[in-house]
């Protein structure tokens, strides 16, 4: 009888010990350090380090190439609209992104004679309205950002607002945590 009692108590003691240790670990203050923002000098040093990597070298080569210069010039043409978050008239030129794109959902659009990738991060409820777009549709867009990447031959506009025939068909929703 004592052997059975000891056999039952021993696993119970071991499990409760593990639970107790696990609780203590969770209650300890995390010793992760919060990284403070880099100073201007530190940012420049990090940029110099990155420029020495293969990706940095390829980016610098792309920037001075004819294709890179065109992409950067096209992005600069709409920078005022992006900064002021004002309306830009666009015409849909393609309902698909260039082959090999990894940007998610998007379309190709022409603004003032230049082509741009217009990418979205839609909620499922907004997809149907965006899928209703057709080639040659004239839309009004607003955006807070334009970016570029050596992989793409066009600047990338993050769509925040789209209007078709004076009707809002897309408005980016802010994330819950503010990020």
mmCIF file of N, CA and C in Angstrom, residues 20-129:
data_model
loop_
_atom_site.group_PDB
_atom_site.id
_atom_site.type_symbol
_atom_site.label_atom_id
_atom_site.label_comp_id
_atom_site.label_asym_id
_atom_site.label_seq_id
_atom_site.Cartn_x
_atom_site.Cartn_y
_atom_site.Cartn_z
ATOM 1 N N UNK A 20 5.132 25.224 -10.424
ATOM 2 C CA UNK A 20 5.623 26.300 -9.577
ATOM 3 C C UNK A 20 6.798 27.019 -10.234
ATOM 4 N N UNK A 21 7.748 26.266 -10.783
ATOM 5 C CA UNK A 21 8.912 26.865 -11.450
ATOM 6 C C UNK A 21 8.469 27.669 -12.653
ATOM 7 N N UNK A 22 7.522 27.136 -13.429
ATOM 8 C CA UNK A 22 7.029 27.815 -14.620
ATOM 9 C C UNK A 22 6.357 29.131 -14.233
ATOM 10 N N UNK A 23 5.584 29.161 -13.150
ATOM 11 C CA UNK A 23 4.942 30.392 -12.696
ATOM 12 C C UNK A 23 5.968 31.434 -12.285
ATOM 13 N N UNK A 24 7.030 31.005 -11.610
ATOM 14 C CA UNK A 24 8.067 31.948 -11.201
ATOM 15 C C UNK A 24 8.746 32.568 -12.403
ATOM 16 N N UNK A 25 8.986 31.772 -13.439
ATOM 17 C CA UNK A 25 9.645 32.288 -14.645
ATOM 18 C C UNK A 25 8.757 33.336 -15.306
ATOM 19 N N UNK A 26 7.446 33.089 -15.373
ATOM 20 C CA UNK A 26 6.537 34.043 -16.001
ATOM 21 C C UNK A 26 6.424 35.328 -15.192
ATOM 22 N N UNK A 27 6.523 35.247 -13.875
ATOM 23 C CA UNK A 27 6.382 36.432 -13.029
ATOM 24 C C UNK A 27 7.624 37.310 -13.002
ATOM 25 N N UNK A 28 8.763 36.776 -13.406
ATOM 26 C CA UNK A 28 9.988 37.576 -13.423
ATOM 27 C C UNK A 28 9.863 38.676 -14.462
ATOM 28 N N UNK A 29 10.426 39.810 -14.174
ATOM 29 C CA UNK A 29 10.414 40.917 -15.127
ATOM 30 C C UNK A 29 11.282 40.544 -16.326
ATOM 31 N N UNK A 30 10.792 40.797 -17.514
ATOM 32 C CA UNK A 30 11.596 40.456 -18.686
ATOM 33 C C UNK A 30 12.859 41.311 -18.712
ATOM 34 N N UNK A 31 13.959 40.669 -19.023
ATOM 35 C CA UNK A 31 15.220 41.397 -19.042
ATOM 36 C C UNK A 31 15.593 41.813 -20.465
ATOM 37 N N UNK A 32 14.560 41.943 -21.322
ATOM 38 C CA UNK A 32 14.810 42.434 -22.673
ATOM 39 C C UNK A 32 15.032 43.943 -22.597
ATOM 40 N N UNK A 33 16.026 44.397 -23.272
ATOM 41 C CA UNK A 33 16.275 45.829 -23.272
ATOM 42 C C UNK A 33 15.501 46.467 -24.424
ATOM 43 N N UNK A 34 14.923 47.589 -24.142
ATOM 44 C CA UNK A 34 14.204 48.323 -25.175
ATOM 45 C C UNK A 34 15.223 49.164 -25.915
ATOM 46 N N UNK A 35 15.274 48.948 -27.219
ATOM 47 C CA UNK A 35 16.276 49.634 -28.014
ATOM 48 C C UNK A 35 15.813 51.061 -28.288
ATOM 49 N N UNK A 36 16.648 52.005 -27.925
ATOM 50 C CA UNK A 36 16.309 53.401 -28.162
ATOM 51 C C UNK A 36 16.585 53.730 -29.634
ATOM 52 N N UNK A 37 15.906 54.737 -30.153
ATOM 53 C CA UNK A 37 16.117 55.116 -31.547
ATOM 54 C C UNK A 37 17.575 55.507 -31.803
ATOM 55 N N UNK A 38 18.022 55.194 -33.006
ATOM 56 C CA UNK A 38 19.404 55.517 -33.381
ATOM 57 C C UNK A 38 19.554 57.013 -33.634
ATOM 58 N N UNK A 39 20.700 57.546 -33.295
ATOM 59 C CA UNK A 39 20.986 58.945 -33.586
ATOM 60 C C UNK A 39 21.318 59.071 -35.075
ATOM 61 N N UNK A 40 21.414 60.275 -35.553
ATOM 62 C CA UNK A 40 21.722 60.520 -36.962
ATOM 63 C C UNK A 40 23.070 59.920 -37.338
ATOM 64 N N UNK A 41 24.040 60.070 -36.480
ATOM 65 C CA UNK A 41 25.377 59.523 -36.740
ATOM 66 C C UNK A 41 25.315 57.998 -36.805
ATOM 67 N N UNK A 42 24.574 57.396 -35.879
ATOM 68 C CA UNK A 42 24.446 55.937 -35.868
ATOM 69 C C UNK A 42 23.709 55.436 -37.110
ATOM 70 N N UNK A 43 22.674 56.176 -37.532
ATOM 71 C CA UNK A 43 21.939 55.804 -38.752
ATOM 72 C C UNK A 43 22.860 55.825 -39.963
ATOM 73 N N UNK A 44 23.692 56.869 -40.052
ATOM 74 C CA UNK A 44 24.620 56.965 -41.180
ATOM 75 C C UNK A 44 25.627 55.828 -41.157
ATOM 76 N N UNK A 45 26.083 55.463 -39.981
ATOM 77 C CA UNK A 45 27.039 54.352 -39.857
ATOM 78 C C UNK A 45 26.387 53.035 -40.275
ATOM 79 N N UNK A 46 25.140 52.814 -39.865
ATOM 80 C CA UNK A 46 24.420 51.595 -40.256
ATOM 81 C C UNK A 46 24.192 51.566 -41.765
ATOM 82 N N UNK A 47 23.875 52.723 -42.343
ATOM 83 C CA UNK A 47 23.683 52.805 -43.786
ATOM 84 C C UNK A 47 24.974 52.472 -44.525
ATOM 85 N N UNK A 48 26.090 52.992 -44.053
ATOM 86 C CA UNK A 48 27.398 52.693 -44.655
ATOM 87 C C UNK A 48 27.672 51.195 -44.610
ATOM 88 N N UNK A 49 27.361 50.572 -43.456
ATOM 89 C CA UNK A 49 27.563 49.118 -43.327
ATOM 90 C C UNK A 49 26.714 48.367 -44.344
ATOM 91 N N UNK A 50 25.435 48.792 -44.462
ATOM 92 C CA UNK A 50 24.522 48.113 -45.386
ATOM 93 C C UNK A 50 24.977 48.316 -46.839
ATOM 94 N N UNK A 51 25.458 49.508 -47.168
ATOM 95 C CA UNK A 51 25.908 49.782 -48.536
ATOM 96 C C UNK A 51 27.086 48.904 -48.933
ATOM 97 N N UNK A 52 27.823 48.376 -47.962
ATOM 98 C CA UNK A 52 28.950 47.496 -48.251
ATOM 99 C C UNK A 52 28.507 46.045 -48.471
ATOM 100 N N UNK A 53 27.252 45.714 -48.140
ATOM 101 C CA UNK A 53 26.753 44.349 -48.345
ATOM 102 C C UNK A 53 26.415 44.159 -49.820
ATOM 103 N N UNK A 54 26.281 42.909 -50.276
ATOM 104 C CA UNK A 54 25.901 42.676 -51.679
ATOM 105 C C UNK A 54 24.584 43.356 -52.067
ATOM 106 N N UNK A 55 23.586 43.340 -51.162
ATOM 107 C CA UNK A 55 22.315 44.011 -51.464
ATOM 108 C C UNK A 55 22.509 45.520 -51.619
ATOM 109 N N UNK A 56 23.314 46.101 -50.759
ATOM 110 C CA UNK A 56 23.583 47.534 -50.837
ATOM 111 C C UNK A 56 24.312 47.913 -52.115
ATOM 112 N N UNK A 57 25.266 47.101 -52.510
ATOM 113 C CA UNK A 57 26.011 47.350 -53.753
ATOM 114 C C UNK A 57 25.076 47.259 -54.951
ATOM 115 N N UNK A 58 24.234 46.212 -54.969
ATOM 116 C CA UNK A 58 23.272 46.063 -56.080
ATOM 117 C C UNK A 58 22.299 47.226 -56.129
ATOM 118 N N UNK A 59 21.855 47.707 -54.963
ATOM 119 C CA UNK A 59 20.923 48.827 -54.918
ATOM 120 C C UNK A 59 21.575 50.088 -55.476
ATOM 121 N N UNK A 60 22.829 50.348 -55.083
ATOM 122 C CA UNK A 60 23.526 51.540 -55.582
ATOM 123 C C UNK A 60 23.710 51.474 -57.099
ATOM 124 N N UNK A 61 24.013 50.281 -57.619
ATOM 125 C CA UNK A 61 24.143 50.117 -59.076
ATOM 126 C C UNK A 61 22.804 50.377 -59.760
ATOM 127 N N UNK A 62 21.730 49.838 -59.170
ATOM 128 C CA UNK A 62 20.397 50.022 -59.757
ATOM 129 C C UNK A 62 20.013 51.497 -59.749
ATOM 130 N N UNK A 63 20.334 52.212 -58.677
ATOM 131 C CA UNK A 63 19.979 53.616 -58.543
ATOM 132 C C UNK A 63 20.555 54.488 -59.669
ATOM 133 N N UNK A 64 21.756 54.159 -60.129
ATOM 134 C CA UNK A 64 22.387 54.964 -61.184
ATOM 135 C C UNK A 64 22.127 54.410 -62.580
ATOM 136 N N UNK A 65 21.456 53.260 -62.663
ATOM 137 C CA UNK A 65 21.120 52.687 -63.967
ATOM 138 C C UNK A 65 19.974 53.490 -64.593
ATOM 139 N N UNK A 66 19.789 53.413 -65.910
ATOM 140 C CA UNK A 66 18.679 54.130 -66.548
ATOM 141 C C UNK A 66 17.317 53.743 -65.968
ATOM 142 N N UNK A 67 17.127 52.456 -65.692
ATOM 143 C CA UNK A 67 15.858 51.998 -65.130
ATOM 144 C C UNK A 67 15.652 52.588 -63.735
ATOM 145 N N UNK A 68 16.671 52.557 -62.902
ATOM 146 C CA UNK A 68 16.577 53.110 -61.555
ATOM 147 C C UNK A 68 16.312 54.598 -61.567
ATOM 148 N N UNK A 69 17.003 55.323 -62.451
ATOM 149 C CA UNK A 69 16.788 56.769 -62.555
ATOM 150 C C UNK A 69 15.352 57.092 -62.954
ATOM 151 N N UNK A 70 14.795 56.298 -63.883
ATOM 152 C CA UNK A 70 13.409 56.528 -64.317
ATOM 153 C C UNK A 70 12.433 56.279 -63.172
ATOM 154 N N UNK A 71 12.620 55.183 -62.451
ATOM 155 C CA UNK A 71 11.727 54.864 -61.330
ATOM 156 C C UNK A 71 11.793 55.970 -60.275
ATOM 157 N N UNK A 72 12.980 56.405 -59.929
ATOM 158 C CA UNK A 72 13.131 57.465 -58.918
ATOM 159 C C UNK A 72 12.545 58.793 -59.403
ATOM 160 N N UNK A 73 12.704 59.097 -60.687
ATOM 161 C CA UNK A 73 12.141 60.332 -61.245
ATOM 162 C C UNK A 73 10.611 60.276 -61.238
ATOM 163 N N UNK A 74 10.046 59.121 -61.608
ATOM 164 C CA UNK A 74 8.585 58.972 -61.599
ATOM 165 C C UNK A 74 8.039 59.101 -60.178
ATOM 166 N N UNK A 75 8.734 58.541 -59.205
ATOM 167 C CA UNK A 75 8.307 58.656 -57.807
ATOM 168 C C UNK A 75 8.370 60.118 -57.349
ATOM 169 N N UNK A 76 9.385 60.837 -57.782
ATOM 170 C CA UNK A 76 9.536 62.245 -57.397
ATOM 171 C C UNK A 76 8.412 63.108 -57.981
ATOM 172 N N UNK A 77 7.890 62.727 -59.159
ATOM 173 C CA UNK A 77 6.828 63.508 -59.800
ATOM 174 C C UNK A 77 5.553 63.563 -58.961
ATOM 175 N N UNK A 78 5.294 62.533 -58.189
ATOM 176 C CA UNK A 78 4.052 62.524 -57.399
ATOM 177 C C UNK A 78 4.298 62.780 -55.916
ATOM 178 N N UNK A 79 5.521 63.076 -55.549
ATOM 179 C CA UNK A 79 5.872 63.263 -54.135
ATOM 180 C C UNK A 79 5.025 64.362 -53.477
ATOM 181 N N UNK A 80 4.719 65.464 -54.196
ATOM 182 C CA UNK A 80 3.900 66.540 -53.609
ATOM 183 C C UNK A 80 2.512 66.024 -53.242
ATOM 184 N N UNK A 81 1.921 65.232 -54.138
ATOM 185 C CA UNK A 81 0.592 64.674 -53.865
ATOM 186 C C UNK A 81 0.634 63.708 -52.681
ATOM 187 N N UNK A 82 1.707 62.942 -52.588
ATOM 188 C CA UNK A 82 1.856 61.975 -51.503
ATOM 189 C C UNK A 82 2.003 62.729 -50.172
ATOM 190 N N UNK A 83 2.868 63.730 -50.145
ATOM 191 C CA UNK A 83 3.100 64.491 -48.911
ATOM 192 C C UNK A 83 1.841 65.202 -48.430
ATOM 193 N N UNK A 84 1.075 65.747 -49.368
ATOM 194 C CA UNK A 84 -0.123 66.512 -49.013
ATOM 195 C C UNK A 84 -1.374 65.630 -48.938
ATOM 196 N N UNK A 85 -1.268 64.359 -49.316
ATOM 197 C CA UNK A 85 -2.398 63.423 -49.341
ATOM 198 C C UNK A 85 -3.545 64.004 -50.166
ATOM 199 N N UNK A 86 -3.204 64.449 -51.390
ATOM 200 C CA UNK A 86 -4.205 65.044 -52.277
ATOM 201 C C UNK A 86 -4.574 64.066 -53.384
ATOM 202 N N UNK A 87 -5.654 64.397 -54.094
ATOM 203 C CA UNK A 87 -6.170 63.548 -55.165
ATOM 204 C C UNK A 87 -5.196 63.456 -56.330
ATOM 205 N N UNK A 88 -5.092 62.246 -56.884
ATOM 206 C CA UNK A 88 -4.340 62.018 -58.119
ATOM 207 C C UNK A 88 -5.259 61.259 -59.068
ATOM 208 N N UNK A 89 -5.375 61.749 -60.299
ATOM 209 C CA UNK A 89 -6.172 61.043 -61.300
ATOM 210 C C UNK A 89 -5.322 59.943 -61.904
ATOM 211 N N UNK A 90 -5.908 58.765 -62.027
ATOM 212 C CA UNK A 90 -5.188 57.623 -62.578
ATOM 213 C C UNK A 90 -6.105 56.852 -63.512
ATOM 214 N N UNK A 91 -5.484 56.138 -64.438
ATOM 215 C CA UNK A 91 -6.204 55.257 -65.350
ATOM 216 C C UNK A 91 -5.652 53.854 -65.150
ATOM 217 N N UNK A 92 -6.525 52.892 -64.947
ATOM 218 C CA UNK A 92 -6.103 51.505 -64.763
ATOM 219 C C UNK A 92 -5.589 50.982 -66.105
ATOM 220 N N UNK A 93 -4.359 50.476 -66.125
ATOM 221 C CA UNK A 93 -3.774 49.951 -67.366
ATOM 222 C C UNK A 93 -3.690 48.428 -67.370
ATOM 223 N N UNK A 94 -3.695 47.819 -66.191
ATOM 224 C CA UNK A 94 -3.639 46.365 -66.102
ATOM 225 C C UNK A 94 -4.221 45.937 -64.754
ATOM 226 N N UNK A 95 -4.917 44.809 -64.768
ATOM 227 C CA UNK A 95 -5.518 44.305 -63.532
ATOM 228 C C UNK A 95 -4.605 43.331 -62.807
ATOM 229 N N UNK A 96 -3.403 43.155 -63.341
ATOM 230 C CA UNK A 96 -2.444 42.268 -62.674
ATOM 231 C C UNK A 96 -1.110 42.992 -62.542
ATOM 232 N N UNK A 97 -0.332 42.539 -61.596
ATOM 233 C CA UNK A 97 0.987 43.120 -61.354
ATOM 234 C C UNK A 97 2.016 42.433 -62.256
ATOM 235 N N UNK A 98 3.201 43.025 -62.399
ATOM 236 C CA UNK A 98 4.237 42.393 -63.225
ATOM 237 C C UNK A 98 4.546 40.977 -62.740
ATOM 238 N N UNK A 99 4.957 40.088 -63.653
ATOM 239 C CA UNK A 99 5.280 38.701 -63.269
ATOM 240 C C UNK A 99 6.339 38.664 -62.166
ATOM 241 N N UNK A 100 6.139 37.772 -61.216
ATOM 242 C CA UNK A 100 7.090 37.616 -60.124
ATOM 243 C C UNK A 100 6.880 38.580 -58.968
ATOM 244 N N UNK A 101 5.820 39.377 -59.031
ATOM 245 C CA UNK A 101 5.553 40.343 -57.956
ATOM 246 C C UNK A 101 5.149 39.621 -56.672
ATOM 247 N N UNK A 102 5.594 40.168 -55.568
ATOM 248 C CA UNK A 102 5.246 39.625 -54.262
ATOM 249 C C UNK A 102 4.643 40.729 -53.400
ATOM 250 N N UNK A 103 3.777 41.536 -54.000
ATOM 251 C CA UNK A 103 3.217 42.691 -53.299
ATOM 252 C C UNK A 103 1.796 42.462 -52.815
ATOM 253 N N UNK A 104 1.223 41.312 -53.080
ATOM 254 C CA UNK A 104 -0.160 41.073 -52.692
ATOM 255 C C UNK A 104 -1.100 41.543 -53.780
ATOM 256 N N UNK A 105 -2.238 42.108 -53.383
ATOM 257 C CA UNK A 105 -3.241 42.555 -54.347
ATOM 258 C C UNK A 105 -2.872 43.932 -54.881
ATOM 259 N N UNK A 106 -2.963 44.102 -56.201
ATOM 260 C CA UNK A 106 -2.669 45.391 -56.790
ATOM 261 C C UNK A 106 -3.020 45.446 -58.255
ATOM 262 N N UNK A 107 -2.914 46.630 -58.828
ATOM 263 C CA UNK A 107 -3.166 46.871 -60.239
ATOM 264 C C UNK A 107 -2.084 47.812 -60.767
ATOM 265 N N UNK A 108 -2.019 47.926 -62.067
ATOM 266 C CA UNK A 108 -1.135 48.900 -62.701
ATOM 267 C C UNK A 108 -1.976 50.111 -63.074
ATOM 268 N N UNK A 109 -1.436 51.311 -62.836
ATOM 269 C CA UNK A 109 -2.163 52.541 -63.129
ATOM 270 C C UNK A 109 -1.231 53.552 -63.771
ATOM 271 N N UNK A 110 -1.795 54.409 -64.601
ATOM 272 C CA UNK A 110 -1.022 55.477 -65.249
ATOM 273 C C UNK A 110 -1.476 56.810 -64.674
ATOM 274 N N UNK A 111 -0.504 57.570 -64.198
ATOM 275 C CA UNK A 111 -0.756 58.901 -63.651
ATOM 276 C C UNK A 111 0.107 59.884 -64.432
ATOM 277 N N UNK A 112 -0.532 60.842 -65.088
ATOM 278 C CA UNK A 112 0.174 61.854 -65.891
ATOM 279 C C UNK A 112 1.169 61.225 -66.870
ATOM 280 N N UNK A 113 0.789 60.139 -67.512
ATOM 281 C CA UNK A 113 1.625 59.519 -68.535
ATOM 282 C C UNK A 113 2.675 58.544 -68.026
ATOM 283 N N UNK A 114 2.800 58.381 -66.726
ATOM 284 C CA UNK A 114 3.785 57.449 -66.160
ATOM 285 C C UNK A 114 3.069 56.283 -65.483
ATOM 286 N N UNK A 115 3.635 55.091 -65.611
ATOM 287 C CA UNK A 115 3.038 53.889 -65.024
ATOM 288 C C UNK A 115 3.527 53.673 -63.597
ATOM 289 N N UNK A 116 2.602 53.195 -62.759
ATOM 290 C CA UNK A 116 2.870 52.930 -61.347
ATOM 291 C C UNK A 116 2.207 51.618 -60.949
ATOM 292 N N UNK A 117 2.790 50.968 -59.962
ATOM 293 C CA UNK A 117 2.130 49.835 -59.324
ATOM 294 C C UNK A 117 1.293 50.418 -58.199
ATOM 295 N N UNK A 118 0.018 50.080 -58.174
ATOM 296 C CA UNK A 118 -0.881 50.543 -57.120
ATOM 297 C C UNK A 118 -1.248 49.318 -56.286
ATOM 298 N N UNK A 119 -0.672 49.225 -55.072
ATOM 299 C CA UNK A 119 -0.902 48.039 -54.238
ATOM 300 C C UNK A 119 -1.836 48.382 -53.086
ATOM 301 N N UNK A 120 -2.588 47.354 -52.664
ATOM 302 C CA UNK A 120 -3.569 47.524 -51.599
ATOM 303 C C UNK A 120 -3.368 46.467 -50.532
ATOM 304 N N UNK A 121 -3.844 46.769 -49.339
ATOM 305 C CA UNK A 121 -3.926 45.795 -48.262
ATOM 306 C C UNK A 121 -5.387 45.766 -47.813
ATOM 307 N N UNK A 122 -6.252 45.179 -48.661
ATOM 308 C CA UNK A 122 -7.681 45.257 -48.383
ATOM 309 C C UNK A 122 -8.154 44.234 -47.353
ATOM 310 N N UNK A 123 -9.243 44.612 -46.695
ATOM 311 C CA UNK A 123 -9.985 43.670 -45.864
ATOM 312 C C UNK A 123 -10.791 42.809 -46.850
ATOM 313 N N UNK A 124 -11.230 41.643 -46.412
ATOM 314 C CA UNK A 124 -12.006 40.769 -47.306
ATOM 315 C C UNK A 124 -13.257 41.470 -47.818
ATOM 316 N N UNK A 125 -13.861 42.303 -46.991
ATOM 317 C CA UNK A 125 -15.084 42.996 -47.404
ATOM 318 C C UNK A 125 -14.824 44.012 -48.517
ATOM 319 N N UNK A 126 -13.576 44.455 -48.669
ATOM 320 C CA UNK A 126 -13.253 45.462 -49.680
ATOM 321 C C UNK A 126 -12.805 44.848 -51.001
ATOM 322 N N UNK A 127 -12.506 43.566 -51.005
ATOM 323 C CA UNK A 127 -11.988 42.931 -52.221
ATOM 324 C C UNK A 127 -12.967 42.991 -53.382
ATOM 325 N N UNK A 128 -14.250 42.771 -53.113
ATOM 326 C CA UNK A 128 -15.231 42.745 -54.194
ATOM 327 C C UNK A 128 -15.264 44.080 -54.933
ATOM 328 N N UNK A 129 -15.212 45.174 -54.184
ATOM 329 C CA UNK A 129 -15.242 46.485 -54.824
ATOM 330 C C UNK A 129 -13.983 46.721 -55.654
#
